[in-house]
Amino acid sequence: MEPIDLRNPDVLRHTVPDLQPMQAFLEHPLIFDRAEGVHLWDVDGTHYYDGLSGVFVVAVGHRNRRVIDALTAQMERLSFSPPLHGTNTQAVRLSALLASLAPGDLNVVKLLTSGSEATETAMKLARQYWKQAGAPTEYRVISRYYGYHGATMGAMAASGTPRRRVPFEPLPTGFVHIPTVHCYRCPFSREYPACDVFCAEYLRQVIALEGPETVAAVIMEPIGNTGGILVPPPEYLPRLREICDALDVLLIFDEMITGMGRTGRMFAAETYGVTPDILCLGKGLSSGYAPLAATIWSDRIQEAFLGPADAGLEFGDAHTFSGHPLAATTGLACIAEILERDLLAHARALGERLETRLLAMGERYGVFGEVRGAGLLWGVELARDPTSKAAFPDDVAMGHRIGREAQRRGLILRHDPHWLAMAPPLVTTPDELDAMCDILEQSVAWALDEL
Ligand SMILES: Cc1ncc(COP(=O)(O)O)c(C=O)c1O
């Protein structure tokens, strides 16, 4: 390969990074070069702990030997198969495995390549299902403010933050938003548990007002990422399930982040004991070794797609790379890694250690309003005064200050002006976790000193 000057703006201007101001990238490009386990190195040889698993992706760690060997062997055997004529052994294997792992009667699996595709597929499935199940007026999709379901037009229409939507409007119609669950800063100004999870109950009113005969599905992340790892109280998801059942609306869980062991069970659906009608996976499903996502649906939905072979009952959703044999291979290897190394139990135990460290930091520095999470998915909502819940002024952007300092000290975190999130790989050792927490702690101390 020709040598290339990776610092030269004339070279970098051809590259568009995700969600970063182009100029900032040109001035301070962070270009990763190699990785191992929970460690990353950039092109200058600077070391970083991957405290976010890339972006909630690298569950089984970087340079995982099982995944690399499986991929290499599969490349020698079959790298692509004609998707319009059939599928391939690896796609069939992974679909059957996911069906056996998914709760309830979630038994039908469409393999895809990105989270956006998986959520769009789920919403398209819900609409086509109702058309074929005798309720053709059901098309609306209800989702939550703060939710994020992807970057394609339909997924964005369901997403609930203006920054991700407004630049691209008008978006597809037929999408309705409701406030999310956020017990620390309740959108209805109520207090849990006296509120009796009014935010869930509100869905019943919205479906009634939109017209139950027009609503196809409700889509949500069991734990919301945007807003700072928004963990629902135990009654919330069961109540939503009850409302969807009562009003015959499909419930879709977007488990892009919470799936594949992140909450200490294979799916958050199990963590909360609620089975959706459609479950979307991505990110940790392949740990990033290949683009892979999945939409899994129930036998009940599938019934509307079964009938005589000449009845034209196909699901009208096709992607060139769906069921890609290399991607499916990574899924199989990652699941084997999670199950055989019991990374679910490890995530639960390590998650407790992380929670303990975060709570101790909160005590010591007095600016952690709330620490919330499950398994190895944790968020910290920052507050200038945790007693009154007063936030830091927006222009202080305390979360960014801490997050950027952590990065300077060698830890990759998710940070927003008012919150931070940590989600290290499921293979992280206690010592590695402690090292990450030490950097976070030093960064909090630094940010407060600098104020
Ligand atoms: C909850 C959730 N859904 C969907 C997506 C979209 O996935 P992708 O970026 O793979 O298209 C994301 C991505 O961050 C996500 O966090």
GROMACS .gro file of C-alpha atoms and ligand atoms in nm:
model
  467
    1MET     CA    1   0.000   0.000   0.000
    2GLU     CA    2   0.116   0.356  -0.078
    3PRO     CA    3   0.224   0.545   0.235
    4ILE     CA    4  -0.042   0.798   0.334
    5ASP     CA    5  -0.012   1.104   0.560
    6LEU     CA    6  -0.294   1.044   0.806
    7ARG     CA    7  -0.258   1.392   0.957
    8ASN     CA    8  -0.282   1.581   0.631
    9PRO     CA    9  -0.615   1.770   0.604
   10ASP     CA   10  -0.599   1.724   0.225
   11VAL     CA   11  -0.609   1.351   0.283
   12LEU     CA   12  -0.864   1.363   0.566
   13ARG     CA   13  -1.111   1.589   0.386
   14HIS     CA   14  -1.226   1.286   0.184
   15THR     CA   15  -1.345   1.110   0.500
   16VAL     CA   16  -1.679   1.183   0.667
   17PRO     CA   17  -1.685   1.078   1.034
   18ASP     CA   18  -2.015   1.002   1.214
   19LEU     CA   19  -2.182   1.286   1.405
   20GLN     CA   20  -1.871   1.503   1.437
   21PRO     CA   21  -1.826   1.854   1.301
   22MET     CA   22  -1.610   1.811   0.992
   23GLN     CA   23  -1.375   2.093   1.092
   24ALA     CA   24  -1.322   1.947   1.439
   25PHE     CA   25  -1.229   1.616   1.280
   26LEU     CA   26  -0.981   1.783   1.045
   27GLU     CA   27  -0.817   1.964   1.338
   28HIS     CA   28  -0.818   1.674   1.586
   29PRO     CA   29  -0.862   1.350   1.395
   30LEU     CA   30  -0.874   1.037   1.608
   31ILE     CA   31  -0.772   0.751   1.382
   32PHE     CA   32  -0.761   0.404   1.535
   33ASP     CA   33  -0.511   0.160   1.404
   34ARG     CA   34  -0.533  -0.161   1.606
   35ALA     CA   35  -0.703  -0.321   1.903
   36GLU     CA   36  -0.688  -0.616   2.140
   37GLY     CA   37  -0.945  -0.716   2.402
   38VAL     CA   38  -1.058  -0.389   2.564
   39HIS     CA   39  -0.761  -0.192   2.432
   40LEU     CA   40  -0.740   0.040   2.134
   41TRP     CA   41  -0.439   0.219   1.985
   42ASP     CA   42  -0.448   0.514   1.748
   43VAL     CA   43  -0.208   0.580   1.462
   44ASP     CA   44   0.031   0.760   1.699
   45GLY     CA   45   0.045   0.455   1.924
   46THR     CA   46  -0.162   0.623   2.198
   47HIS     CA   47  -0.352   0.372   2.410
   48TYR     CA   48  -0.724   0.392   2.498
   49TYR     CA   49  -0.951   0.171   2.703
   50ASP     CA   50  -1.266   0.096   2.506
   51GLY     CA   51  -1.512   0.189   2.780
   52LEU     CA   52  -1.801   0.192   2.534
   53SER     CA   53  -1.737  -0.128   2.334
   54GLY     CA   54  -1.689   0.093   2.028
   55VAL     CA   55  -2.043   0.213   2.043
   56PHE     CA   56  -2.215  -0.065   2.244
   57VAL     CA   57  -2.083  -0.314   1.987
   58VAL     CA   58  -1.768  -0.509   2.074
   59ALA     CA   59  -1.921  -0.745   2.331
   60VAL     CA   60  -1.665  -1.024   2.295
   61GLY     CA   61  -1.369  -0.788   2.275
   62HIS     CA   62  -1.136  -0.686   1.996
   63ARG     CA   63  -0.927  -0.943   1.810
   64ASN     CA   64  -1.127  -1.232   1.944
   65ARG     CA   65  -0.959  -1.550   1.826
   66ARG     CA   66  -1.276  -1.761   1.793
   67VAL     CA   67  -1.445  -1.503   1.572
   68ILE     CA   68  -1.137  -1.445   1.356
   69ASP     CA   69  -1.082  -1.817   1.301
   70ALA     CA   70  -1.449  -1.876   1.218
   71LEU     CA   71  -1.454  -1.586   0.973
   72THR     CA   72  -1.132  -1.694   0.805
   73ALA     CA   73  -1.262  -2.050   0.760
   74GLN     CA   74  -1.596  -1.924   0.624
   75MET     CA   75  -1.421  -1.694   0.375
   76GLU     CA   76  -1.247  -1.998   0.233
   77ARG     CA   77  -1.583  -2.174   0.197
   78LEU     CA   78  -1.854  -1.921   0.093
   79SER     CA   79  -1.847  -1.541   0.114
   80PHE     CA   80  -2.172  -1.462  -0.063
   81SER     CA   81  -2.475  -1.653  -0.185
   82PRO     CA   82  -2.754  -1.548  -0.427
   83PRO     CA   83  -3.014  -1.391  -0.194
   84LEU     CA   84  -3.305  -1.398  -0.442
   85HIS     CA   85  -3.269  -1.770  -0.506
   86GLY     CA   86  -3.205  -1.906  -0.159
   87THR     CA   87  -2.994  -1.851   0.147
   88ASN     CA   88  -2.687  -2.019   0.299
   89THR     CA   89  -2.594  -2.261   0.574
   90GLN     CA   90  -2.466  -1.995   0.814
   91ALA     CA   91  -2.779  -1.780   0.784
   92VAL     CA   92  -3.000  -2.082   0.854
   93ARG     CA   93  -2.784  -2.183   1.152
   94LEU     CA   94  -2.784  -1.836   1.306
   95SER     CA   95  -3.159  -1.788   1.253
   96ALA     CA   96  -3.234  -2.120   1.425
   97LEU     CA   97  -2.998  -2.034   1.711
   98LEU     CA   98  -3.150  -1.690   1.766
   99ALA     CA   99  -3.500  -1.842   1.759
  100SER     CA  100  -3.394  -2.090   2.027
  101LEU     CA  101  -3.250  -1.811   2.245
  102ALA     CA  102  -3.524  -1.549   2.201
  103PRO     CA  103  -3.804  -1.557   2.458
  104GLY     CA  104  -4.162  -1.676   2.399
  105ASP     CA  105  -4.267  -1.750   2.043
  106LEU     CA  106  -4.015  -1.514   1.882
  107ASN     CA  107  -3.915  -1.775   1.630
  108VAL     CA  108  -3.877  -1.612   1.290
  109VAL     CA  109  -3.556  -1.428   1.208
  110LYS     CA  110  -3.462  -1.190   0.928
  111LEU     CA  111  -3.088  -1.125   0.918
  112LEU     CA  112  -2.982  -0.778   0.810
  113THR     CA  113  -2.675  -0.558   0.822
  114SER     CA  114  -2.754  -0.253   1.038
  115GLY     CA  115  -2.970  -0.146   1.326
  116SER     CA  116  -3.150   0.105   1.106
  117GLU     CA  117  -3.243  -0.174   0.868
  118ALA     CA  118  -3.362  -0.389   1.158
  119THR     CA  119  -3.596  -0.126   1.301
  120GLU     CA  120  -3.724  -0.024   0.956
  121THR     CA  121  -3.786  -0.390   0.882
  122ALA     CA  122  -3.977  -0.426   1.209
  123MET     CA  123  -4.200  -0.130   1.128
  124LYS     CA  124  -4.257  -0.244   0.769
  125LEU     CA  125  -4.337  -0.591   0.898
  126ALA     CA  126  -4.594  -0.450   1.142
  127ARG     CA  127  -4.768  -0.258   0.862
  128GLN     CA  128  -4.771  -0.550   0.619
  129TYR     CA  129  -4.882  -0.787   0.895
  130TRP     CA  130  -5.193  -0.585   0.972
  131LYS     CA  131  -5.278  -0.555   0.602
  132GLN     CA  132  -5.262  -0.932   0.570
  133ALA     CA  133  -5.425  -0.999   0.908
  134GLY     CA  134  -5.744  -0.816   0.812
  135ALA     CA  135  -5.681  -0.475   0.972
  136PRO     CA  136  -5.546  -0.269   0.679
  137THR     CA  137  -5.608   0.069   0.847
  138GLU     CA  138  -5.346   0.000   1.117
  139TYR     CA  139  -5.031   0.181   1.009
  140ARG     CA  140  -4.931   0.435   1.273
  141VAL     CA  141  -4.614   0.373   1.473
  142ILE     CA  142  -4.587   0.515   1.823
  143SER     CA  143  -4.240   0.575   1.963
  144ARG     CA  144  -4.085   0.786   2.238
  145TYR     CA  145  -3.915   1.121   2.255
  146TYR     CA  146  -3.544   1.068   2.327
  147GLY     CA  147  -3.564   0.733   2.144
  148TYR     CA  148  -3.317   0.652   1.869
  149HIS     CA  149  -3.393   0.388   1.610
  150GLY     CA  150  -3.149   0.462   1.332
  151ALA     CA  151  -3.042   0.695   1.054
  152THR     CA  152  -3.263   0.593   0.761
  153MET     CA  153  -3.579   0.792   0.693
  154GLY     CA  154  -3.832   0.559   0.862
  155ALA     CA  155  -3.605   0.489   1.158
  156MET     CA  156  -3.548   0.862   1.197
  157ALA     CA  157  -3.921   0.929   1.177
  158ALA     CA  158  -3.958   0.699   1.479
  159SER     CA  159  -3.661   0.855   1.659
  160GLY     CA  160  -3.732   1.126   1.911
  161THR     CA  161  -3.456   1.386   1.927
  162PRO     CA  162  -3.481   1.702   1.712
  163ARG     CA  163  -3.110   1.706   1.637
  164ARG     CA  164  -3.134   1.376   1.454
  165ARG     CA  165  -3.462   1.457   1.277
  166VAL     CA  166  -3.502   1.824   1.195
  167PRO     CA  167  -3.220   1.857   0.935
  168PHE     CA  168  -3.388   1.591   0.722
  169GLU     CA  169  -3.753   1.690   0.747
  170PRO     CA  170  -4.005   1.626   0.610
  171LEU     CA  171  -3.986   1.268   0.730
  172PRO     CA  172  -4.234   0.990   0.646
  173THR     CA  173  -4.578   1.037   0.802
  174GLY     CA  174  -4.765   0.802   1.033
  175PHE     CA  175  -4.534   0.840   1.335
  176VAL     CA  176  -4.651   0.962   1.677
  177HIS     CA  177  -4.428   1.035   1.978
  178ILE     CA  178  -4.494   1.003   2.349
  179PRO     CA  179  -4.273   1.114   2.640
  180THR     CA  180  -4.019   0.862   2.755
  181VAL     CA  181  -3.977   0.711   3.101
  182HIS     CA  182  -3.737   0.930   3.298
  183CYS     CA  183  -3.795   0.895   3.671
  184TYR     CA  184  -3.516   1.138   3.765
  185ARG     CA  185  -3.660   1.418   3.550
  186CYS     CA  186  -4.018   1.303   3.495
  187PRO     CA  187  -4.170   1.462   3.182
  188PHE     CA  188  -4.504   1.465   3.368
  189SER     CA  189  -4.350   1.615   3.685
  190ARG     CA  190  -4.462   1.316   3.891
  191GLU     CA  191  -4.278   1.106   4.148
  192TYR     CA  192  -4.227   0.732   4.128
  193PRO     CA  193  -4.390   0.515   4.269
  194ALA     CA  194  -4.684   0.742   4.356
  195CYS     CA  195  -4.720   0.814   3.980
  196ASP     CA  196  -4.825   0.450   3.920
  197VAL     CA  197  -4.611   0.467   3.602
  198PHE     CA  198  -4.835   0.728   3.443
  199CYS     CA  199  -4.584   0.753   3.153
  200ALA     CA  200  -4.680   0.396   3.055
  201GLU     CA  201  -5.049   0.455   3.117
  202TYR     CA  202  -5.031   0.761   2.891
  203LEU     CA  203  -4.980   0.526   2.595
  204ARG     CA  204  -5.335   0.400   2.643
  205GLN     CA  205  -5.469   0.754   2.606
  206VAL     CA  206  -5.258   0.824   2.298
  207ILE     CA  207  -5.369   0.505   2.124
  208ALA     CA  208  -5.733   0.589   2.207
  209LEU     CA  209  -5.694   0.944   2.074
  210GLU     CA  210  -5.512   0.838   1.757
  211GLY     CA  211  -5.776   0.567   1.702
  212PRO     CA  212  -5.680   0.211   1.796
  213GLU     CA  213  -5.784   0.097   1.447
  214THR     CA  214  -5.502   0.314   1.303
  215VAL     CA  215  -5.213   0.207   1.529
  216ALA     CA  216  -4.991  -0.075   1.407
  217ALA     CA  217  -4.709  -0.081   1.660
  218VAL     CA  218  -4.522   0.076   1.947
  219ILE     CA  219  -4.141   0.076   1.919
  220MET     CA  220  -3.899   0.149   2.202
  221GLU     CA  221  -3.563   0.067   2.354
  222PRO     CA  222  -3.617  -0.124   2.682
  223ILE     CA  223  -3.342   0.098   2.828
  224GLY     CA  224  -3.311   0.430   2.647
  225ASN     CA  225  -2.961   0.541   2.557
  226THR     CA  226  -3.017   0.906   2.466
  227GLY     CA  227  -3.099   1.098   2.782
  228GLY     CA  228  -2.843   0.901   2.979
  229ILE     CA  229  -2.927   0.528   3.004
  230LEU     CA  230  -3.292   0.567   3.099
  231VAL     CA  231  -3.381   0.260   3.303
  232PRO     CA  232  -3.754   0.190   3.344
  233PRO     CA  233  -3.903   0.100   3.682
  234PRO     CA  234  -4.007  -0.269   3.699
  235GLU     CA  235  -4.376  -0.207   3.623
  236TYR     CA  236  -4.318   0.003   3.312
  237LEU     CA  237  -4.258  -0.254   3.038
  238PRO     CA  238  -4.518  -0.504   3.173
  239ARG     CA  239  -4.774  -0.220   3.172
  240LEU     CA  240  -4.690  -0.134   2.811
  241ARG     CA  241  -4.728  -0.501   2.719
  242GLU     CA  242  -5.067  -0.510   2.889
  243ILE     CA  243  -5.184  -0.197   2.702
  244CYS     CA  244  -5.063  -0.326   2.365
  245ASP     CA  245  -5.240  -0.658   2.426
  246ALA     CA  246  -5.562  -0.489   2.532
  247LEU     CA  247  -5.566  -0.262   2.226
  248ASP     CA  248  -5.421  -0.513   1.979
  249VAL     CA  249  -5.111  -0.315   1.896
  250LEU     CA  250  -4.775  -0.483   1.825
  251LEU     CA  251  -4.491  -0.416   2.069
  252ILE     CA  252  -4.142  -0.381   1.915
  253PHE     CA  253  -3.830  -0.380   2.131
  254ASP     CA  254  -3.527  -0.214   1.975
  255GLU     CA  255  -3.255  -0.410   2.156
  256MET     CA  256  -2.968  -0.278   1.948
  257ILE     CA  257  -2.787  -0.171   2.266
  258THR     CA  258  -2.954  -0.386   2.532
  259GLY     CA  259  -2.936  -0.715   2.340
  260MET     CA  260  -2.664  -0.982   2.334
  261GLY     CA  261  -2.587  -0.985   2.703
  262ARG     CA  262  -2.547  -0.614   2.764
  263THR     CA  263  -2.793  -0.611   3.056
  264GLY     CA  264  -2.664  -0.938   3.201
  265ARG     CA  265  -2.921  -1.157   3.022
  266MET     CA  266  -2.915  -1.234   2.652
  267PHE     CA  267  -3.199  -0.983   2.595
  268ALA     CA  268  -3.344  -0.701   2.807
  269ALA     CA  269  -3.679  -0.868   2.732
  270GLU     CA  270  -3.562  -1.135   2.979
  271THR     CA  271  -3.417  -0.886   3.226
  272TYR     CA  272  -3.762  -0.724   3.247
  273GLY     CA  273  -3.970  -1.039   3.188
  274VAL     CA  274  -4.160  -0.890   2.894
  275THR     CA  275  -4.174  -1.052   2.550
  276PRO     CA  276  -4.234  -0.816   2.259
  277ASP     CA  277  -4.398  -0.920   1.931
  278ILE     CA  278  -4.090  -0.812   1.738
  279LEU     CA  279  -3.734  -0.782   1.869
  280CYS     CA  280  -3.454  -0.599   1.686
  281LEU     CA  281  -3.086  -0.681   1.738
  282GLY     CA  282  -2.759  -0.549   1.598
  283LYS     CA  283  -2.434  -0.410   1.739
  284GLY     CA  284  -2.321  -0.682   1.987
  285LEU     CA  285  -2.473  -0.955   1.768
  286SER     CA  286  -2.155  -0.955   1.559
  287SER     CA  287  -1.937  -0.759   1.803
  288GLY     CA  288  -1.849  -0.550   1.498
  289TYR     CA  289  -1.657  -0.822   1.314
  290ALA     CA  290  -1.906  -0.780   1.028
  291PRO     CA  291  -2.215  -0.562   0.982
  292LEU     CA  292  -2.499  -0.775   1.123
  293ALA     CA  293  -2.845  -0.710   1.263
  294ALA     CA  294  -3.164  -0.911   1.301
  295THR     CA  295  -3.537  -0.862   1.328
  296ILE     CA  296  -3.707  -1.147   1.511
  297TRP     CA  297  -4.084  -1.190   1.516
  298SER     CA  298  -4.348  -1.412   1.667
  299ASP     CA  299  -4.517  -1.721   1.526
  300ARG     CA  300  -4.843  -1.525   1.547
  301ILE     CA  301  -4.712  -1.263   1.304
  302GLN     CA  302  -4.559  -1.527   1.082
  303GLU     CA  303  -4.899  -1.694   1.040
  304ALA     CA  304  -5.008  -1.399   0.826
  305PHE     CA  305  -4.720  -1.479   0.590
  306LEU     CA  306  -4.794  -1.851   0.555
  307GLY     CA  307  -5.035  -1.998   0.300
  308PRO     CA  308  -5.025  -2.164  -0.041
  309ALA     CA  309  -4.684  -2.110  -0.206
  310ASP     CA  310  -4.851  -1.935  -0.501
  311ALA     CA  311  -5.051  -1.689  -0.284
  312GLY     CA  312  -4.781  -1.418  -0.311
  313LEU     CA  313  -4.745  -1.390   0.067
  314GLU     CA  314  -4.384  -1.279   0.067
  315PHE     CA  315  -4.250  -1.018   0.309
  316GLY     CA  316  -4.164  -0.728   0.080
  317ASP     CA  317  -3.835  -0.640   0.245
  318ALA     CA  318  -3.513  -0.732   0.067
  319HIS     CA  319  -3.152  -0.623   0.109
  320THR     CA  320  -2.859  -0.740  -0.100
  321PHE     CA  321  -2.659  -0.829   0.209
  322SER     CA  322  -2.932  -0.980   0.426
  323GLY     CA  323  -2.827  -1.321   0.558
  324HIS     CA  324  -2.469  -1.252   0.453
  325PRO     CA  325  -2.272  -1.573   0.525
  326LEU     CA  326  -1.970  -1.394   0.672
  327ALA     CA  327  -2.185  -1.175   0.895
  328ALA     CA  328  -2.389  -1.477   1.006
  329THR     CA  329  -2.064  -1.656   1.088
  330THR     CA  330  -1.961  -1.376   1.321
  331GLY     CA  331  -2.302  -1.396   1.492
  332LEU     CA  332  -2.263  -1.767   1.552
  333ALA     CA  333  -1.910  -1.726   1.687
  334CYS     CA  334  -2.006  -1.433   1.913
  335ILE     CA  335  -2.303  -1.622   2.062
  336ALA     CA  336  -2.080  -1.926   2.122
  337GLU     CA  337  -1.834  -1.698   2.298
  338ILE     CA  338  -2.105  -1.543   2.517
  339LEU     CA  339  -2.258  -1.877   2.612
  340GLU     CA  340  -1.946  -2.091   2.654
  341ARG     CA  341  -1.758  -1.830   2.858
  342ASP     CA  342  -2.077  -1.745   3.052
  343LEU     CA  343  -2.030  -1.378   2.975
  344LEU     CA  344  -2.386  -1.312   3.095
  345ALA     CA  345  -2.297  -1.399   3.457
  346HIS     CA  346  -1.969  -1.213   3.413
  347ALA     CA  347  -2.155  -0.901   3.290
  348ARG     CA  348  -2.386  -0.913   3.593
  349ALA     CA  349  -2.098  -0.948   3.840
  350LEU     CA  350  -1.881  -0.686   3.673
  351GLY     CA  351  -2.180  -0.456   3.642
  352GLU     CA  352  -2.217  -0.465   4.021
  353ARG     CA  353  -1.853  -0.367   4.055
  354LEU     CA  354  -1.902  -0.080   3.811
  355GLU     CA  355  -2.214   0.039   3.991
  356THR     CA  356  -2.028   0.033   4.323
  357ARG     CA  357  -1.742   0.238   4.178
  358LEU     CA  358  -1.980   0.492   4.020
  359LEU     CA  359  -2.180   0.530   4.341
  360ALA     CA  360  -1.857   0.582   4.538
  361MET     CA  361  -1.749   0.851   4.290
  362GLY     CA  362  -2.089   1.012   4.329
  363GLU     CA  363  -2.039   1.026   4.708
  364ARG     CA  364  -1.689   1.163   4.677
  365TYR     CA  365  -1.745   1.436   4.420
  366GLY     CA  366  -2.111   1.526   4.482
  367VAL     CA  367  -2.203   1.583   4.117
  368PHE     CA  368  -2.363   1.251   4.023
  369GLY     CA  369  -2.739   1.313   4.033
  370GLU     CA  370  -2.827   0.956   3.949
  371VAL     CA  371  -2.635   0.642   3.861
  372ARG     CA  372  -2.852   0.398   3.663
  373GLY     CA  373  -2.808   0.090   3.452
  374ALA     CA  374  -2.809  -0.288   3.433
  375GLY     CA  375  -2.544  -0.546   3.353
  376LEU     CA  376  -2.261  -0.364   3.178
  377LEU     CA  377  -2.466  -0.064   3.062
  378TRP     CA  378  -2.440   0.229   3.301
  379GLY     CA  379  -2.519   0.597   3.286
  380VAL     CA  380  -2.449   0.889   3.515
  381GLU     CA  381  -2.676   1.193   3.514
  382LEU     CA  382  -2.470   1.487   3.629
  383ALA     CA  383  -2.612   1.746   3.866
  384ARG     CA  384  -2.457   2.059   4.013
  385ASP     CA  385  -2.662   1.990   4.325
  386PRO     CA  386  -2.788   1.632   4.356
  387THR     CA  387  -3.014   1.727   4.649
  388SER     CA  388  -3.219   1.976   4.448
  389LYS     CA  389  -3.141   1.793   4.119
  390ALA     CA  390  -3.024   2.128   3.977
  391ALA     CA  391  -2.832   2.064   3.655
  392PHE     CA  392  -2.507   2.231   3.552
  393PRO     CA  393  -2.571   2.525   3.316
  394ASP     CA  394  -2.586   2.410   2.953
  395ASP     CA  395  -2.278   2.611   2.859
  396VAL     CA  396  -2.070   2.431   3.124
  397ALA     CA  397  -2.140   2.103   2.941
  398MET     CA  398  -1.999   1.909   3.233
  399GLY     CA  399  -2.048   1.572   3.064
  400HIS     CA  400  -1.840   1.679   2.765
  401ARG     CA  401  -1.570   1.822   2.991
  402ILE     CA  402  -1.537   1.495   3.179
  403GLY     CA  403  -1.570   1.281   2.867
  404ARG     CA  404  -1.308   1.474   2.669
  405GLU     CA  405  -1.066   1.469   2.959
  406ALA     CA  406  -1.121   1.095   2.998
  407GLN     CA  407  -1.037   1.052   2.631
  408ARG     CA  408  -0.721   1.260   2.677
  409ARG     CA  409  -0.629   1.026   2.963
  410GLY     CA  410  -0.703   0.715   2.755
  411LEU     CA  411  -1.066   0.616   2.813
  412ILE     CA  412  -1.342   0.618   2.551
  413LEU     CA  413  -1.684   0.701   2.702
  414ARG     CA  414  -2.021   0.824   2.573
  415HIS     CA  415  -2.074   1.181   2.683
  416ASP     CA  416  -2.342   1.445   2.643
  417PRO     CA  417  -2.364   1.786   2.814
  418HIS     CA  418  -2.551   1.643   3.115
  419TRP     CA  419  -2.465   1.274   3.127
  420LEU     CA  420  -2.202   1.008   3.071
  421ALA     CA  421  -2.233   0.642   2.978
  422MET     CA  422  -2.002   0.347   3.015
  423ALA     CA  423  -2.051   0.006   2.853
  424PRO     CA  424  -1.722  -0.184   2.836
  425PRO     CA  425  -1.691  -0.516   2.650
  426LEU     CA  426  -1.844  -0.818   2.827
  427VAL     CA  427  -1.495  -0.973   2.840
  428THR     CA  428  -1.349  -0.689   3.051
  429THR     CA  429  -1.156  -0.815   3.354
  430PRO     CA  430  -1.204  -0.663   3.702
  431ASP     CA  431  -0.856  -0.505   3.679
  432GLU     CA  432  -0.934  -0.351   3.342
  433LEU     CA  433  -1.262  -0.218   3.474
  434ASP     CA  434  -1.084  -0.067   3.773
  435ALA     CA  435  -0.832   0.100   3.542
  436MET     CA  436  -1.118   0.252   3.340
  437CYS     CA  437  -1.291   0.372   3.657
  438ASP     CA  438  -0.966   0.525   3.784
  439ILE     CA  439  -0.940   0.733   3.465
  440LEU     CA  440  -1.303   0.838   3.494
  441GLU     CA  441  -1.248   0.940   3.855
  442GLN     CA  442  -0.936   1.144   3.771
  443SER     CA  443  -1.130   1.312   3.490
  444VAL     CA  444  -1.419   1.407   3.721
  445ALA     CA  445  -1.171   1.552   3.973
  446TRP     CA  446  -0.993   1.745   3.695
  447ALA     CA  447  -1.321   1.884   3.552
  448LEU     CA  448  -1.433   2.008   3.895
  449ASP     CA  449  -1.093   2.168   3.965
  450GLU     CA  450  -1.112   2.347   3.631
  451LEU     CA  451  -1.456   2.500   3.698
  452LIG     C1  452  -3.120   0.177   1.989
  452LIG     C2  453  -3.066   0.190   1.852
  452LIG     N1  454  -3.142   0.153   1.748
  452LIG     C3  455  -3.097   0.161   1.621
  452LIG     C4  456  -2.971   0.206   1.593
  452LIG     C5  457  -2.924   0.216   1.452
  452LIG     O1  458  -2.828   0.119   1.428
  452LIG     P1  459  -2.721   0.137   1.309
  452LIG     O2  460  -2.638   0.255   1.341
  452LIG     O3  461  -2.647   0.006   1.309
  452LIG     O4  462  -2.801   0.155   1.184
  452LIG     C6  463  -2.887   0.244   1.698
  452LIG     C7  464  -2.750   0.295   1.671
  452LIG     O5  465  -2.683   0.352   1.751
  452LIG     C8  466  -2.936   0.237   1.831
  452LIG     O6  467  -2.861   0.274   1.934
   0.00000   0.00000   0.00000
